[in-house]
Amino acid sequence: MKLGFMGSPDFAVPALRALHAAGHEIAVVYCQPPRPAGRGQKETPCPVHRTALALGLPVRTPARLRRDAGEHAAFDALGLDAAVVAAYGLILPKPMLEAPRRGCLNIHASLLPRWRGAAPIQAAILAGDAESGVTIMQMEEGLDTGPMLLRGTVPLGPRITTPQLHDALSEMGAALVLRALAEDPPAVPQPDDGVTYAPKLTKADALLDWAQPAAALDARIRALNPWPGTYFMHQGEAIRVLAAEPAEGAGPPGTMLDAAGLVGCGTGALRLLRLQRPGRGPLPAGDFLRGFPLPAGTTLG
């Protein structure tokens, strides 16, 4: 089958590799343009770009698509059977959605209509959902509103983290989109009830609010690492919290209840397990607190 592929981050790489390995003709790969990264701010291609080059596939990196009639025409001229889209990062305009014979199939990392939007993996963990999954969706102009072709589910354990769920759903999405292309299942409209949205995360989401229950803070730490991360302020420093867990205890929110990393929350307490100061490496809480003491009674920001 002659395909286009549109994706940018690591999440999309297994699908691109799977389509190539299955023998599909991938006529073009679209991804986000290279951007400055690292200490030297060197222009760096995204993971899908690097993978496509390694596979010998042609790559296009337009900065925008909506009003680029030339890009629309070039895409249409490819005569694609279908396009597969996975976390591309740009909204596809109607001419591109309609160009492939079978339209554009999106690999969405949630059980639609729950968690439409930019951050469905993190949203599922933040909400304490019992399960998550992948929906292969026929794309239309609305935000993740298109009819569903296939779905797969995974249970969410109580200690699941975003990297773990990301990797599981990434591999599931690759397998499901192969099935969708091979089986051409009937499209089923999304139900009208149960619609929720997962907005794009920002750095403002990272500051921990100790007035929240310990369980909610634990979920936030597991959901928002590695990006945007979670932190608290102390002595003018943003201390990253890389891992924690709810624990027995009670006290004023944001107050250290002992010298070993137990913090009072709005409900219950949180045991800090792994911390990091700016410009330093991550450390187990015990090692961190030996060099940066937070004695009982200390108030965290």
PDB file of C-alpha atoms in Angstrom:
ATOM      1  CA  MET A   1       0.000   0.000   0.000  1.00  0.00           C
ATOM      2  CA  LYS A   2       1.325   3.474  -0.830  1.00  0.00           C
ATOM      3  CA  LEU A   3       1.388   5.519   2.357  1.00  0.00           C
ATOM      4  CA  GLY A   4       2.322   8.859   3.810  1.00  0.00           C
ATOM      5  CA  PHE A   5       3.465   9.030   7.410  1.00  0.00           C
ATOM      6  CA  MET A   6       3.164  12.021   9.719  1.00  0.00           C
ATOM      7  CA  GLY A   7       4.712  12.001  13.165  1.00  0.00           C
ATOM      8  CA  SER A   8       7.459  13.630  15.194  1.00  0.00           C
ATOM      9  CA  PRO A   9       8.293  12.248  18.692  1.00  0.00           C
ATOM     10  CA  ASP A  10       9.446   8.869  19.962  1.00  0.00           C
ATOM     11  CA  PHE A  11       5.824   7.749  20.298  1.00  0.00           C
ATOM     12  CA  ALA A  12       5.504   7.599  16.488  1.00  0.00           C
ATOM     13  CA  VAL A  13       8.729   5.718  15.746  1.00  0.00           C
ATOM     14  CA  PRO A  14       7.468   2.121  16.305  1.00  0.00           C
ATOM     15  CA  ALA A  15       4.591   2.732  13.874  1.00  0.00           C
ATOM     16  CA  LEU A  16       6.924   4.052  11.183  1.00  0.00           C
ATOM     17  CA  ARG A  17       9.264   1.092  11.638  1.00  0.00           C
ATOM     18  CA  ALA A  18       6.371  -1.390  11.607  1.00  0.00           C
ATOM     19  CA  LEU A  19       4.877   0.024   8.396  1.00  0.00           C
ATOM     20  CA  HIS A  20       8.259  -0.076   6.691  1.00  0.00           C
ATOM     21  CA  ALA A  21       8.992  -3.615   7.895  1.00  0.00           C
ATOM     22  CA  ALA A  22       5.571  -4.776   6.670  1.00  0.00           C
ATOM     23  CA  GLY A  23       6.521  -3.805   3.131  1.00  0.00           C
ATOM     24  CA  HIS A  24       4.311  -0.767   2.671  1.00  0.00           C
ATOM     25  CA  GLU A  25       5.615   1.850   0.258  1.00  0.00           C
ATOM     26  CA  ILE A  26       6.147   4.963   2.351  1.00  0.00           C
ATOM     27  CA  ALA A  27       6.212   7.736  -0.220  1.00  0.00           C
ATOM     28  CA  VAL A  28       6.812  10.590   2.228  1.00  0.00           C
ATOM     29  CA  VAL A  29       7.393  11.237   5.926  1.00  0.00           C
ATOM     30  CA  TYR A  30       6.250  14.526   7.411  1.00  0.00           C
ATOM     31  CA  CYS A  31       7.598  15.681  10.764  1.00  0.00           C
ATOM     32  CA  GLN A  32       8.364  18.814  12.740  1.00  0.00           C
ATOM     33  CA  PRO A  33      11.359  20.880  11.553  1.00  0.00           C
ATOM     34  CA  PRO A  34      14.723  20.458  13.308  1.00  0.00           C
ATOM     35  CA  ARG A  35      14.953  22.621  16.411  1.00  0.00           C
ATOM     36  CA  PRO A  36      17.773  23.816  18.711  1.00  0.00           C
ATOM     37  CA  ALA A  37      18.575  21.291  21.434  1.00  0.00           C
ATOM     38  CA  GLY A  38      21.248  20.595  24.009  1.00  0.00           C
ATOM     39  CA  ARG A  39      23.826  22.931  25.510  1.00  0.00           C
ATOM     40  CA  GLY A  40      25.064  24.047  22.131  1.00  0.00           C
ATOM     41  CA  GLN A  41      21.534  24.639  20.835  1.00  0.00           C
ATOM     42  CA  LYS A  42      22.409  22.752  17.670  1.00  0.00           C
ATOM     43  CA  GLU A  43      19.606  22.224  15.143  1.00  0.00           C
ATOM     44  CA  THR A  44      18.472  18.658  15.865  1.00  0.00           C
ATOM     45  CA  PRO A  45      16.033  16.507  13.867  1.00  0.00           C
ATOM     46  CA  CYS A  46      13.142  14.931  15.792  1.00  0.00           C
ATOM     47  CA  PRO A  47      13.075  11.143  16.426  1.00  0.00           C
ATOM     48  CA  VAL A  48      10.836  10.380  13.417  1.00  0.00           C
ATOM     49  CA  HIS A  49      13.079  12.470  11.145  1.00  0.00           C
ATOM     50  CA  ARG A  50      16.159  10.542  12.264  1.00  0.00           C
ATOM     51  CA  THR A  51      14.380   7.206  11.842  1.00  0.00           C
ATOM     52  CA  ALA A  52      13.121   8.096   8.367  1.00  0.00           C
ATOM     53  CA  LEU A  53      16.613   9.067   7.221  1.00  0.00           C
ATOM     54  CA  ALA A  54      18.011   5.794   8.600  1.00  0.00           C
ATOM     55  CA  LEU A  55      15.368   3.901   6.605  1.00  0.00           C
ATOM     56  CA  GLY A  56      16.124   5.882   3.449  1.00  0.00           C
ATOM     57  CA  LEU A  57      12.711   7.560   3.327  1.00  0.00           C
ATOM     58  CA  PRO A  58      12.030  11.061   1.937  1.00  0.00           C
ATOM     59  CA  VAL A  59      11.279  13.649   4.627  1.00  0.00           C
ATOM     60  CA  ARG A  60       9.382  16.927   4.533  1.00  0.00           C
ATOM     61  CA  THR A  61       9.439  19.372   7.459  1.00  0.00           C
ATOM     62  CA  PRO A  62       7.098  22.306   6.757  1.00  0.00           C
ATOM     63  CA  ALA A  63       6.700  24.731   9.646  1.00  0.00           C
ATOM     64  CA  ARG A  64       2.972  25.125   8.872  1.00  0.00           C
ATOM     65  CA  LEU A  65       0.367  23.543   6.622  1.00  0.00           C
ATOM     66  CA  ARG A  66      -2.975  25.287   6.947  1.00  0.00           C
ATOM     67  CA  ARG A  67      -2.580  27.883   4.179  1.00  0.00           C
ATOM     68  CA  ASP A  68       0.226  26.293   2.172  1.00  0.00           C
ATOM     69  CA  ALA A  69      -1.528  25.487  -1.116  1.00  0.00           C
ATOM     70  CA  GLY A  70       1.729  24.276  -2.630  1.00  0.00           C
ATOM     71  CA  GLU A  71       2.168  21.708   0.135  1.00  0.00           C
ATOM     72  CA  HIS A  72      -1.450  20.598  -0.279  1.00  0.00           C
ATOM     73  CA  ALA A  73      -0.921  20.072  -3.996  1.00  0.00           C
ATOM     74  CA  ALA A  74       2.357  18.195  -3.507  1.00  0.00           C
ATOM     75  CA  PHE A  75       0.698  15.871  -1.003  1.00  0.00           C
ATOM     76  CA  ASP A  76      -2.250  15.242  -3.305  1.00  0.00           C
ATOM     77  CA  ALA A  77       0.070  14.507  -6.245  1.00  0.00           C
ATOM     78  CA  LEU A  78       1.583  11.547  -4.384  1.00  0.00           C
ATOM     79  CA  GLY A  79      -1.549   9.472  -5.034  1.00  0.00           C
ATOM     80  CA  LEU A  80      -1.508   7.888  -1.587  1.00  0.00           C
ATOM     81  CA  ASP A  81      -3.735   5.023  -0.541  1.00  0.00           C
ATOM     82  CA  ALA A  82      -3.692   6.318   3.052  1.00  0.00           C
ATOM     83  CA  ALA A  83      -1.740   8.467   5.477  1.00  0.00           C
ATOM     84  CA  VAL A  84      -0.873   7.401   9.010  1.00  0.00           C
ATOM     85  CA  VAL A  85      -0.628  10.170  11.610  1.00  0.00           C
ATOM     86  CA  ALA A  86       0.897   9.758  15.078  1.00  0.00           C
ATOM     87  CA  ALA A  87       1.625  12.777  17.291  1.00  0.00           C
ATOM     88  CA  TYR A  88       2.622  14.900  14.301  1.00  0.00           C
ATOM     89  CA  GLY A  89       2.141  18.264  15.985  1.00  0.00           C
ATOM     90  CA  LEU A  90       0.466  20.182  13.137  1.00  0.00           C
ATOM     91  CA  ILE A  91      -3.236  20.354  12.275  1.00  0.00           C
ATOM     92  CA  LEU A  92      -3.953  18.834   8.873  1.00  0.00           C
ATOM     93  CA  PRO A  93      -6.103  21.039   6.629  1.00  0.00           C
ATOM     94  CA  LYS A  94      -9.083  19.610   4.786  1.00  0.00           C
ATOM     95  CA  PRO A  95      -7.309  19.237   1.388  1.00  0.00           C
ATOM     96  CA  MET A  96      -4.673  16.998   2.977  1.00  0.00           C
ATOM     97  CA  LEU A  97      -7.181  15.019   5.033  1.00  0.00           C
ATOM     98  CA  GLU A  98      -9.102  14.199   1.858  1.00  0.00           C
ATOM     99  CA  ALA A  99      -6.163  13.577  -0.485  1.00  0.00           C
ATOM    100  CA  PRO A 100      -5.392   9.880   0.278  1.00  0.00           C
ATOM    101  CA  ARG A 101      -7.833   7.335  -1.128  1.00  0.00           C
ATOM    102  CA  ARG A 102      -8.611   5.953   2.357  1.00  0.00           C
ATOM    103  CA  GLY A 103      -8.051   9.236   4.137  1.00  0.00           C
ATOM    104  CA  CYS A 104      -5.809   9.810   7.153  1.00  0.00           C
ATOM    105  CA  LEU A 105      -5.651   7.331  10.049  1.00  0.00           C
ATOM    106  CA  ASN A 106      -4.625   8.687  13.429  1.00  0.00           C
ATOM    107  CA  ILE A 107      -2.973   6.663  16.194  1.00  0.00           C
ATOM    108  CA  HIS A 108      -4.398   8.326  19.302  1.00  0.00           C
ATOM    109  CA  ALA A 109      -3.110   7.332  22.746  1.00  0.00           C
ATOM    110  CA  SER A 110      -6.431   7.108  24.573  1.00  0.00           C
ATOM    111  CA  LEU A 111      -9.766   5.327  24.578  1.00  0.00           C
ATOM    112  CA  LEU A 112     -11.725   7.948  22.664  1.00  0.00           C
ATOM    113  CA  PRO A 113     -13.827   9.921  23.310  1.00  0.00           C
ATOM    114  CA  ARG A 114     -12.011  10.098  26.659  1.00  0.00           C
ATOM    115  CA  TRP A 115      -8.949  12.326  26.543  1.00  0.00           C
ATOM    116  CA  ARG A 116      -9.120  14.037  23.217  1.00  0.00           C
ATOM    117  CA  GLY A 117      -6.279  16.485  22.816  1.00  0.00           C
ATOM    118  CA  ALA A 118      -2.539  16.864  23.248  1.00  0.00           C
ATOM    119  CA  ALA A 119      -1.650  14.996  26.454  1.00  0.00           C
ATOM    120  CA  PRO A 120      -3.875  11.903  26.785  1.00  0.00           C
ATOM    121  CA  ILE A 121      -1.242   9.678  28.398  1.00  0.00           C
ATOM    122  CA  GLN A 122      -0.564  12.103  31.225  1.00  0.00           C
ATOM    123  CA  ALA A 123      -4.267  12.896  31.629  1.00  0.00           C
ATOM    124  CA  ALA A 124      -5.167   9.240  32.198  1.00  0.00           C
ATOM    125  CA  ILE A 125      -2.588   8.917  34.977  1.00  0.00           C
ATOM    126  CA  LEU A 126      -3.522  12.249  36.554  1.00  0.00           C
ATOM    127  CA  ALA A 127      -7.169  11.198  36.676  1.00  0.00           C
ATOM    128  CA  GLY A 128      -6.399   7.794  38.187  1.00  0.00           C
ATOM    129  CA  ASP A 129      -8.068   5.952  35.304  1.00  0.00           C
ATOM    130  CA  ALA A 130      -8.279   2.180  35.625  1.00  0.00           C
ATOM    131  CA  GLU A 131      -7.349   1.657  31.977  1.00  0.00           C
ATOM    132  CA  SER A 132      -6.004   3.418  28.930  1.00  0.00           C
ATOM    133  CA  GLY A 133      -5.339   2.354  25.384  1.00  0.00           C
ATOM    134  CA  VAL A 134      -5.047   3.309  21.734  1.00  0.00           C
ATOM    135  CA  THR A 135      -7.741   4.281  19.254  1.00  0.00           C
ATOM    136  CA  ILE A 136      -7.149   4.139  15.518  1.00  0.00           C
ATOM    137  CA  MET A 137      -9.345   6.941  14.239  1.00  0.00           C
ATOM    138  CA  GLN A 138     -10.391   8.143  10.795  1.00  0.00           C
ATOM    139  CA  MET A 139      -9.369  11.791  10.894  1.00  0.00           C
ATOM    140  CA  GLU A 140     -11.683  14.708  10.205  1.00  0.00           C
ATOM    141  CA  GLU A 141     -11.397  18.438  10.823  1.00  0.00           C
ATOM    142  CA  GLY A 142     -12.545  18.337  14.474  1.00  0.00           C
ATOM    143  CA  LEU A 143     -10.151  17.761  17.374  1.00  0.00           C
ATOM    144  CA  ASP A 144      -9.961  13.952  17.671  1.00  0.00           C
ATOM    145  CA  THR A 145     -13.653  13.665  16.780  1.00  0.00           C
ATOM    146  CA  GLY A 146     -13.413  11.231  13.861  1.00  0.00           C
ATOM    147  CA  PRO A 147     -14.977   7.765  13.763  1.00  0.00           C
ATOM    148  CA  MET A 148     -13.111   4.860  15.343  1.00  0.00           C
ATOM    149  CA  LEU A 149     -11.670   1.921  13.422  1.00  0.00           C
ATOM    150  CA  LEU A 150      -9.938  -0.154  16.121  1.00  0.00           C
ATOM    151  CA  ARG A 151      -9.206   0.105  19.851  1.00  0.00           C
ATOM    152  CA  GLY A 152      -6.899  -1.672  22.233  1.00  0.00           C
ATOM    153  CA  THR A 153      -6.831  -1.374  26.029  1.00  0.00           C
ATOM    154  CA  VAL A 154      -4.228  -1.725  28.782  1.00  0.00           C
ATOM    155  CA  PRO A 155      -4.872  -1.753  32.552  1.00  0.00           C
ATOM    156  CA  LEU A 156      -3.207   0.984  34.578  1.00  0.00           C
ATOM    157  CA  GLY A 157      -1.510  -0.266  37.703  1.00  0.00           C
ATOM    158  CA  PRO A 158      -1.324   1.975  40.783  1.00  0.00           C
ATOM    159  CA  ARG A 159       2.341   2.886  40.184  1.00  0.00           C
ATOM    160  CA  ILE A 160       2.239   3.371  36.392  1.00  0.00           C
ATOM    161  CA  THR A 161       4.396   6.218  35.048  1.00  0.00           C
ATOM    162  CA  THR A 162       4.159   8.201  31.844  1.00  0.00           C
ATOM    163  CA  PRO A 163       7.284   6.614  30.285  1.00  0.00           C
ATOM    164  CA  GLN A 164       5.926   3.118  30.966  1.00  0.00           C
ATOM    165  CA  LEU A 165       2.488   3.875  29.543  1.00  0.00           C
ATOM    166  CA  HIS A 166       3.963   5.806  26.622  1.00  0.00           C
ATOM    167  CA  ASP A 167       6.065   2.840  25.531  1.00  0.00           C
ATOM    168  CA  ALA A 168       3.220   0.343  25.908  1.00  0.00           C
ATOM    169  CA  LEU A 169       0.790   2.474  23.884  1.00  0.00           C
ATOM    170  CA  SER A 170       3.398   3.284  21.260  1.00  0.00           C
ATOM    171  CA  GLU A 171       3.926  -0.411  20.511  1.00  0.00           C
ATOM    172  CA  MET A 172       0.190  -1.095  20.670  1.00  0.00           C
ATOM    173  CA  GLY A 173      -0.477   1.710  18.196  1.00  0.00           C
ATOM    174  CA  ALA A 174       2.018   0.279  15.726  1.00  0.00           C
ATOM    175  CA  ALA A 175       0.324  -3.122  15.813  1.00  0.00           C
ATOM    176  CA  LEU A 176      -3.199  -1.701  15.582  1.00  0.00           C
ATOM    177  CA  VAL A 177      -2.516   0.556  12.606  1.00  0.00           C
ATOM    178  CA  LEU A 178      -1.110  -2.414  10.667  1.00  0.00           C
ATOM    179  CA  ARG A 179      -4.366  -4.251  11.385  1.00  0.00           C
ATOM    180  CA  ALA A 180      -6.478  -1.268  10.388  1.00  0.00           C
ATOM    181  CA  LEU A 181      -4.742  -0.999   7.027  1.00  0.00           C
ATOM    182  CA  ALA A 182      -4.978  -4.734   6.371  1.00  0.00           C
ATOM    183  CA  GLU A 183      -8.546  -5.316   7.582  1.00  0.00           C
ATOM    184  CA  ASP A 184     -10.204  -2.001   6.625  1.00  0.00           C
ATOM    185  CA  PRO A 185     -12.683  -2.286   9.534  1.00  0.00           C
ATOM    186  CA  PRO A 186     -15.930  -0.301   9.471  1.00  0.00           C
ATOM    187  CA  ALA A 187     -15.785   3.147  11.043  1.00  0.00           C
ATOM    188  CA  VAL A 188     -17.841   3.555  14.217  1.00  0.00           C
ATOM    189  CA  PRO A 189     -18.856   7.073  15.341  1.00  0.00           C
ATOM    190  CA  GLN A 190     -17.600   8.136  18.737  1.00  0.00           C
ATOM    191  CA  PRO A 191     -20.290   8.225  21.437  1.00  0.00           C
ATOM    192  CA  ASP A 192     -21.564  11.630  22.483  1.00  0.00           C
ATOM    193  CA  ASP A 193     -21.131  10.932  26.195  1.00  0.00           C
ATOM    194  CA  GLY A 194     -17.876  10.489  28.052  1.00  0.00           C
ATOM    195  CA  VAL A 195     -16.014  13.209  26.140  1.00  0.00           C
ATOM    196  CA  THR A 196     -13.060  14.659  28.053  1.00  0.00           C
ATOM    197  CA  TYR A 197     -10.101  16.776  26.976  1.00  0.00           C
ATOM    198  CA  ALA A 198      -6.387  16.596  27.715  1.00  0.00           C
ATOM    199  CA  PRO A 199      -4.910  20.061  27.088  1.00  0.00           C
ATOM    200  CA  LYS A 200      -1.280  20.640  26.236  1.00  0.00           C
ATOM    201  CA  LEU A 201       0.966  20.622  29.286  1.00  0.00           C
ATOM    202  CA  THR A 202       3.031  23.681  30.228  1.00  0.00           C
ATOM    203  CA  LYS A 203       5.775  24.450  32.720  1.00  0.00           C
ATOM    204  CA  ALA A 204       3.131  26.040  34.936  1.00  0.00           C
ATOM    205  CA  ASP A 205       1.729  22.544  35.585  1.00  0.00           C
ATOM    206  CA  ALA A 206       4.964  21.428  37.251  1.00  0.00           C
ATOM    207  CA  LEU A 207       4.811  23.247  40.615  1.00  0.00           C
ATOM    208  CA  LEU A 208       3.460  20.954  43.327  1.00  0.00           C
ATOM    209  CA  ASP A 209       0.530  22.259  45.361  1.00  0.00           C
ATOM    210  CA  TRP A 210       0.897  20.670  48.781  1.00  0.00           C
ATOM    211  CA  ALA A 211      -2.721  21.502  49.618  1.00  0.00           C
ATOM    212  CA  GLN A 212      -3.769  18.701  47.285  1.00  0.00           C
ATOM    213  CA  PRO A 213      -4.232  15.132  48.604  1.00  0.00           C
ATOM    214  CA  ALA A 214      -1.131  12.954  48.688  1.00  0.00           C
ATOM    215  CA  ALA A 215      -2.678  10.574  46.132  1.00  0.00           C
ATOM    216  CA  ALA A 216      -3.206  13.422  43.649  1.00  0.00           C
ATOM    217  CA  LEU A 217       0.363  14.667  44.104  1.00  0.00           C
ATOM    218  CA  ASP A 218       1.693  11.153  43.631  1.00  0.00           C
ATOM    219  CA  ALA A 219      -0.267  10.850  40.378  1.00  0.00           C
ATOM    220  CA  ARG A 220       1.042  14.229  39.207  1.00  0.00           C
ATOM    221  CA  ILE A 221       4.648  13.214  39.836  1.00  0.00           C
ATOM    222  CA  ARG A 222       4.183   9.942  37.932  1.00  0.00           C
ATOM    223  CA  ALA A 223       2.315  11.660  35.093  1.00  0.00           C
ATOM    224  CA  LEU A 224       4.443  14.756  34.518  1.00  0.00           C
ATOM    225  CA  ASN A 225       7.911  13.231  34.549  1.00  0.00           C
ATOM    226  CA  PRO A 226      10.004  13.529  32.480  1.00  0.00           C
ATOM    227  CA  TRP A 227       8.292  16.684  31.118  1.00  0.00           C
ATOM    228  CA  PRO A 228       7.419  19.218  32.359  1.00  0.00           C
ATOM    229  CA  GLY A 229       8.488  17.478  35.557  1.00  0.00           C
ATOM    230  CA  THR A 230       7.380  18.373  39.068  1.00  0.00           C
ATOM    231  CA  TYR A 231       9.116  20.515  41.658  1.00  0.00           C
ATOM    232  CA  PHE A 232       8.836  22.486  44.881  1.00  0.00           C
ATOM    233  CA  MET A 233      10.667  25.660  45.872  1.00  0.00           C
ATOM    234  CA  HIS A 234      13.090  25.908  48.790  1.00  0.00           C
ATOM    235  CA  GLN A 235      15.648  28.635  49.494  1.00  0.00           C
ATOM    236  CA  GLY A 236      15.114  30.021  46.010  1.00  0.00           C
ATOM    237  CA  GLU A 237      15.829  26.698  44.297  1.00  0.00           C
ATOM    238  CA  ALA A 238      13.411  24.605  42.264  1.00  0.00           C
ATOM    239  CA  ILE A 239      13.902  21.082  43.637  1.00  0.00           C
ATOM    240  CA  ARG A 240      12.675  18.481  41.159  1.00  0.00           C
ATOM    241  CA  VAL A 241      10.713  15.552  42.535  1.00  0.00           C
ATOM    242  CA  LEU A 242      11.420  12.557  40.320  1.00  0.00           C
ATOM    243  CA  ALA A 243       9.672   9.917  42.428  1.00  0.00           C
ATOM    244  CA  ALA A 244       7.499   9.775  45.536  1.00  0.00           C
ATOM    245  CA  GLU A 245       4.715   7.690  47.069  1.00  0.00           C
ATOM    246  CA  PRO A 246       1.831   8.212  49.486  1.00  0.00           C
ATOM    247  CA  ALA A 247       2.704   7.288  53.077  1.00  0.00           C
ATOM    248  CA  GLU A 248       1.211   7.229  56.547  1.00  0.00           C
ATOM    249  CA  GLY A 249       1.270  10.613  58.204  1.00  0.00           C
ATOM    250  CA  ALA A 250      -0.536  13.904  58.602  1.00  0.00           C
ATOM    251  CA  GLY A 251       0.479  17.484  59.121  1.00  0.00           C
ATOM    252  CA  PRO A 252       0.283  20.987  57.688  1.00  0.00           C
ATOM    253  CA  PRO A 253       0.499  20.941  53.875  1.00  0.00           C
ATOM    254  CA  GLY A 254       4.051  21.459  52.645  1.00  0.00           C
ATOM    255  CA  THR A 255       5.640  20.836  56.042  1.00  0.00           C
ATOM    256  CA  MET A 256       8.400  18.256  56.483  1.00  0.00           C
ATOM    257  CA  LEU A 257       7.093  15.751  59.026  1.00  0.00           C
ATOM    258  CA  ASP A 258      10.489  14.096  59.519  1.00  0.00           C
ATOM    259  CA  ALA A 259      14.038  14.519  58.242  1.00  0.00           C
ATOM    260  CA  ALA A 260      13.757  11.576  55.833  1.00  0.00           C
ATOM    261  CA  GLY A 261      11.465  13.133  53.221  1.00  0.00           C
ATOM    262  CA  LEU A 262       7.915  12.821  54.576  1.00  0.00           C
ATOM    263  CA  VAL A 263       5.798  15.846  53.600  1.00  0.00           C
ATOM    264  CA  GLY A 264       2.350  16.776  54.872  1.00  0.00           C
ATOM    265  CA  CYS A 265      -0.334  17.214  52.196  1.00  0.00           C
ATOM    266  CA  GLY A 266      -3.933  18.409  52.068  1.00  0.00           C
ATOM    267  CA  THR A 267      -4.890  14.825  52.867  1.00  0.00           C
ATOM    268  CA  GLY A 268      -2.296  12.319  54.044  1.00  0.00           C
ATOM    269  CA  ALA A 269       1.438  12.584  53.427  1.00  0.00           C
ATOM    270  CA  LEU A 270       3.926  12.006  50.635  1.00  0.00           C
ATOM    271  CA  ARG A 271       7.280  10.250  50.980  1.00  0.00           C
ATOM    272  CA  LEU A 272       9.898  11.805  48.652  1.00  0.00           C
ATOM    273  CA  LEU A 273      11.975   9.097  46.988  1.00  0.00           C
ATOM    274  CA  ARG A 274      14.150  10.762  44.340  1.00  0.00           C
ATOM    275  CA  LEU A 275      15.149  14.421  44.085  1.00  0.00           C
ATOM    276  CA  GLN A 276      17.333  16.712  41.997  1.00  0.00           C
ATOM    277  CA  ARG A 277      18.757  20.194  42.502  1.00  0.00           C
ATOM    278  CA  PRO A 278      19.275  22.525  39.516  1.00  0.00           C
ATOM    279  CA  GLY A 279      22.458  21.652  37.660  1.00  0.00           C
ATOM    280  CA  ARG A 280      23.007  18.472  39.688  1.00  0.00           C
ATOM    281  CA  GLY A 281      22.327  14.824  39.062  1.00  0.00           C
ATOM    282  CA  PRO A 282      19.265  12.991  40.441  1.00  0.00           C
ATOM    283  CA  LEU A 283      19.718  11.278  43.805  1.00  0.00           C
ATOM    284  CA  PRO A 284      17.781   8.922  46.086  1.00  0.00           C
ATOM    285  CA  ALA A 285      16.089  11.052  48.732  1.00  0.00           C
ATOM    286  CA  GLY A 286      18.322   9.718  51.511  1.00  0.00           C
ATOM    287  CA  ASP A 287      21.510  10.789  49.706  1.00  0.00           C
ATOM    288  CA  PHE A 288      19.953  14.085  48.646  1.00  0.00           C
ATOM    289  CA  LEU A 289      18.867  14.995  52.174  1.00  0.00           C
ATOM    290  CA  ARG A 290      22.291  14.248  53.638  1.00  0.00           C
ATOM    291  CA  GLY A 291      23.739  16.997  51.459  1.00  0.00           C
ATOM    292  CA  PHE A 292      20.700  19.287  51.449  1.00  0.00           C
ATOM    293  CA  PRO A 293      18.909  18.780  54.770  1.00  0.00           C
ATOM    294  CA  LEU A 294      15.194  19.468  55.102  1.00  0.00           C
ATOM    295  CA  PRO A 295      14.599  18.952  58.831  1.00  0.00           C
ATOM    296  CA  ALA A 296      11.211  18.323  60.377  1.00  0.00           C
ATOM    297  CA  GLY A 297       9.232  21.540  60.518  1.00  0.00           C
ATOM    298  CA  THR A 298      10.698  22.937  57.289  1.00  0.00           C
ATOM    299  CA  THR A 299       8.043  24.496  55.052  1.00  0.00           C
ATOM    300  CA  LEU A 300       8.339  23.806  51.329  1.00  0.00           C
ATOM    301  CA  GLY A 301       7.141  26.203  48.672  1.00  0.00           C
TER     302      GLY A 301
END
